[in-house]
Amino acid sequence: MQKKIIWPNGARCACAITFDIDADSLIHIAKPVDGHDRLYPISMGRYGPTVAIPRILETYKRLGLKQSFFAPGWVVEQYPDAMQAILKDGHEIGHHGYLHEDPTNHSASEQAYWFERALEAHKRVLGNVPKGYRAPVYNVTQAVIDLLNKHEFDYDSSLMADDVPYLMRSGGRTLVELPSHWGTDDWPQFAHFEEIGYMMPVAGPRAGLTPFWEEFEAQYEEGGFWIGIWHPFLTGRLARWRQVEDWMETILNRGDVWFATLGEIAQHVRAQYEADRQSVRVEELPYYQAPVLTT
């Protein structure tokens, strides 16, 4: 039976729209030799921090929302004005690797190097100490969990073991997991990026976003948790964002949906667990200690 989390102020459902601000980091890591001279993918990525982020922030300001963003450390360094604007408006910026590197391609020591380099970029450029993490391409290893615990992160939002938040216990410490899923990620709907191996048939704004609203309604009926995992250079495009604005206004008018940052949701989940240990599920990590062999 699914655990039942009681949301604040009588809300029926918790809701978070999160943005991964990858910008043009993707082309540089995918094409390290000549990515710097591939102007179309660079310009596509730059659309995020330079055009989409101001648009998104204006909407959030108009609607009175505070939400969560995740940015690679390199993006923080390259686009400090956009990052500072996000923090100035009271939003949260979480850790998203350094150059959107895949942790599973690195040894534990390499993972630590890139993780801590990104953390240092957030602190140096923004004075921001992230407490939330989303792994590039959702790839988390036990070494990443160990780094999150070492640096006293509050939550992760990369894994997919439940419909609602749960706790992960590892090394004598717990992290709140705010689960994501490809069903509420805009990449399958809108990403057309041959240079990094994605050639999705680009959906129209209404058709591409309708599955997200269907996922929300299912969570709303269950009194659960809905999270959008979007990219400014995809869903921040003009026609798509108009669809999002219309949806947000409709949902806000219901009056029983709690829009919050992931940091706020994680704090609430942890507090509820402390008050009622039966209300939040706990998973023990690591899942496995060694490769599982098949014969």
XYZ file of C-alpha atoms in Angstrom:
295
model
C 0.000 0.000 0.000
C 1.341 3.423 -0.957
C 2.339 5.617 1.954
C 0.116 8.635 2.475
C 1.882 11.951 2.947
C -0.218 14.756 4.419
C 0.549 18.011 2.643
C 0.508 21.461 4.343
C -2.560 23.677 4.714
C -4.977 20.996 3.613
C -3.468 20.700 0.142
C -4.512 17.634 -1.774
C -1.372 17.384 -3.891
C 2.208 18.714 -3.891
C 3.503 20.144 -7.144
C 6.946 21.247 -8.339
C 8.000 22.517 -11.743
C 11.753 22.042 -11.952
C 14.115 23.185 -14.673
C 17.490 21.696 -15.565
C 19.461 24.626 -17.001
C 21.890 22.642 -19.118
C 22.392 25.532 -21.570
C 25.129 24.654 -24.077
C 27.025 22.337 -21.727
C 25.665 19.341 -23.658
C 27.439 20.063 -26.945
C 30.786 20.685 -25.269
C 30.770 17.365 -23.443
C 29.360 15.443 -26.417
C 31.794 16.939 -28.938
C 34.867 17.955 -26.929
C 37.070 18.517 -29.998
C 34.861 20.825 -32.060
C 31.783 21.502 -29.923
C 32.970 25.056 -29.362
C 32.525 25.726 -33.108
C 29.100 24.123 -33.593
C 27.028 27.264 -33.488
C 23.515 25.869 -33.931
C 23.563 23.637 -30.811
C 25.392 26.326 -28.843
C 22.719 28.868 -29.760
C 19.930 26.387 -28.963
C 21.365 25.825 -25.500
C 22.025 29.522 -24.872
C 18.339 30.217 -25.479
C 17.712 28.748 -22.039
C 19.540 31.188 -19.757
C 19.326 34.212 -22.053
C 15.699 34.104 -23.292
C 13.687 31.397 -21.505
C 14.816 32.012 -17.921
C 13.675 35.683 -17.892
C 10.330 34.552 -19.345
C 9.923 31.805 -16.741
C 10.891 34.090 -13.874
C 8.385 36.717 -14.984
C 5.598 34.138 -14.965
C 6.571 32.870 -11.530
C 6.654 36.430 -10.217
C 3.197 37.144 -11.629
C 1.764 33.962 -10.120
C 3.613 34.264 -6.818
C 5.482 30.951 -7.147
C 8.886 29.847 -5.834
C 10.335 26.849 -7.641
C 13.549 24.830 -8.138
C 16.225 24.945 -10.813
C 19.261 22.713 -11.313
C 22.404 23.948 -13.029
C 25.770 22.408 -13.862
C 28.667 24.268 -12.242
C 30.025 25.278 -15.647
C 26.672 26.865 -16.521
C 26.782 28.804 -13.255
C 30.182 30.144 -14.300
C 29.136 30.964 -17.874
C 25.742 32.534 -17.095
C 26.039 34.169 -13.662
C 23.476 36.897 -14.390
C 20.717 34.355 -15.098
C 21.656 32.357 -12.002
C 21.704 35.446 -9.785
C 18.290 36.489 -11.118
C 16.886 33.103 -10.089
C 18.230 33.407 -6.547
C 17.211 37.066 -6.285
C 13.586 36.067 -6.943
C 13.707 33.559 -4.092
C 13.996 30.362 -6.084
C 16.293 27.417 -5.404
C 19.289 26.320 -7.488
C 20.461 22.745 -7.013
C 23.548 20.781 -8.050
C 23.537 19.179 -11.530
C 27.111 18.082 -12.096
C 29.844 20.283 -13.521
C 29.591 19.928 -17.338
C 26.592 17.600 -17.344
C 28.992 14.658 -17.128
C 27.541 11.181 -16.675
C 28.708 9.887 -13.268
C 28.552 6.276 -14.447
C 31.370 6.990 -16.917
C 33.756 7.938 -14.099
C 35.568 6.248 -11.269
C 34.644 7.158 -7.695
C 37.598 9.564 -7.488
C 36.634 11.212 -10.791
C 33.044 11.543 -9.594
C 34.278 13.257 -6.440
C 36.445 15.662 -8.459
C 33.628 16.821 -10.750
C 31.028 16.876 -7.970
C 33.184 19.058 -5.748
C 34.294 21.286 -8.612
C 30.624 22.012 -9.342
C 29.929 22.652 -5.666
C 32.819 25.111 -5.523
C 31.465 26.961 -8.596
C 28.088 27.461 -6.902
C 29.759 28.785 -3.751
C 32.299 31.007 -5.513
C 30.068 32.572 -8.169
C 26.741 32.763 -6.337
C 27.479 32.272 -2.651
C 24.975 29.428 -2.987
C 25.368 26.146 -1.114
C 23.119 23.627 -2.900
C 21.239 21.185 -0.710
C 19.485 19.371 -3.545
C 20.896 17.275 -6.366
C 19.747 15.946 -9.720
C 22.155 13.740 -11.598
C 22.843 14.375 -15.273
C 20.741 11.862 -17.240
C 19.480 10.609 -13.841
C 22.573 8.429 -13.437
C 23.310 7.986 -9.740
C 25.846 5.559 -8.324
C 26.484 4.626 -4.720
C 29.553 6.880 -4.872
C 27.243 9.801 -5.701
C 25.014 8.951 -2.727
C 28.142 8.881 -0.561
C 29.107 12.360 -1.838
C 25.631 13.714 -1.106
C 25.914 12.411 2.432
C 29.481 13.666 2.858
C 28.409 17.186 1.867
C 25.193 16.994 3.910
C 22.700 17.360 1.086
C 19.039 17.237 2.054
C 17.603 15.539 -1.003
C 18.098 13.925 -4.368
C 15.700 14.126 -7.317
C 17.085 11.599 -9.784
C 15.653 8.194 -8.910
C 12.368 6.526 -9.726
C 11.374 3.997 -7.042
C 8.009 5.490 -6.094
C 5.218 7.874 -7.066
C 5.691 9.922 -3.898
C 8.722 11.068 -1.900
C 10.562 8.526 0.199
C 13.729 8.295 2.275
C 17.001 6.592 1.344
C 19.157 5.398 4.206
C 22.853 4.839 3.545
C 25.982 5.101 5.651
C 24.072 6.063 8.766
C 22.375 9.039 7.131
C 19.120 9.625 5.250
C 18.356 11.561 2.093
C 14.886 12.498 0.927
C 14.254 11.200 -2.571
C 11.872 13.352 -4.621
C 11.336 10.907 -7.468
C 11.399 11.875 -11.095
C 10.318 9.901 -14.153
C 10.677 10.092 -17.921
C 6.881 10.473 -18.124
C 7.162 13.997 -16.744
C 10.430 14.901 -18.482
C 10.218 17.101 -21.590
C 13.172 15.432 -23.325
C 11.169 12.624 -25.018
C 8.589 15.141 -26.258
C 10.755 17.943 -27.554
C 14.463 17.052 -27.776
C 15.814 16.974 -31.314
C 19.592 17.009 -30.865
C 21.461 14.836 -33.356
C 24.893 15.752 -31.970
C 24.207 13.979 -28.697
C 22.242 11.082 -30.163
C 18.640 12.215 -29.710
C 16.355 12.563 -32.704
C 12.890 12.778 -31.172
C 9.987 13.667 -33.464
C 9.163 17.062 -32.015
C 5.617 17.171 -30.664
C 3.393 20.205 -30.975
C 3.018 22.279 -27.794
C -0.440 20.998 -26.881
C 0.205 17.377 -27.848
C 3.607 17.329 -26.169
C 2.410 18.762 -22.877
C -0.912 16.925 -22.561
C 0.771 13.793 -21.099
C 2.162 15.942 -18.278
C -1.303 17.177 -17.355
C -2.609 13.591 -17.437
C 0.171 12.544 -15.045
C -0.743 15.449 -12.781
C -4.428 14.524 -12.650
C -3.546 10.979 -11.584
C -1.398 12.324 -8.752
C -4.068 14.832 -7.794
C -6.666 12.090 -7.490
C -4.301 10.074 -5.267
C -3.272 13.047 -3.135
C 0.304 12.568 -4.273
C 3.285 14.398 -5.700
C 3.745 15.732 -9.237
C 7.062 16.963 -10.546
C 7.893 18.375 -13.967
C 11.467 17.902 -15.155
C 11.936 20.443 -17.902
C 14.672 22.313 -19.755
C 14.420 26.045 -20.463
C 15.594 25.656 -24.063
C 12.800 23.128 -24.649
C 9.691 23.937 -22.586
C 10.714 27.572 -22.158
C 10.005 28.150 -25.856
C 7.230 30.632 -26.443
C 4.280 28.473 -27.570
C 5.059 25.709 -25.085
C 5.397 28.124 -22.208
C 2.021 29.650 -23.031
C 0.510 26.194 -22.567
C 2.302 25.875 -19.218
C 1.082 29.298 -18.066
C -2.514 28.403 -18.871
C -2.191 25.118 -16.971
C -0.598 26.717 -13.913
C -3.320 29.356 -13.702
C -5.994 26.657 -13.917
C -4.378 24.525 -11.203
C -3.758 27.470 -8.890
C -7.446 28.341 -9.127
C -8.321 24.986 -7.573
C -6.851 26.250 -4.318
C -5.798 22.851 -3.001
C -2.449 22.260 -4.714
C 0.784 23.101 -2.904
C 3.382 24.558 -5.293
C 6.757 24.617 -3.525
C 10.474 24.284 -4.070
C 11.904 20.809 -3.799
C 13.838 21.979 -0.754
C 10.585 22.917 0.987
C 8.952 19.643 0.009
C 11.953 17.671 1.282
C 11.824 19.476 4.623
C 8.118 18.710 4.940
C 8.619 15.026 4.105
C 11.390 14.705 6.677
C 9.293 16.450 9.343
C 6.344 14.175 8.615
C 8.564 11.109 8.914
C 9.787 12.306 12.298
C 6.194 12.785 13.430
C 4.924 9.479 11.987
C 7.470 6.847 10.939
C 4.768 4.925 9.090
C 3.901 7.802 6.744
C 7.051 7.788 4.598
C 8.686 4.742 3.031
C 12.394 4.073 3.622
C 14.744 2.307 1.209
C 18.099 0.918 2.325
C 21.136 1.537 0.106
C 23.166 0.206 -1.536
C 20.738 -2.016 -3.369
C 23.490 -4.495 -4.246
C 27.055 -5.008 -3.049
C 28.419 -6.635 -6.205
C 27.485 -7.408 -9.816
C 24.526 -9.727 -10.225
C 25.672 -12.550 -12.486
C 23.312 -14.388 -14.815
C 23.844 -17.806 -16.346
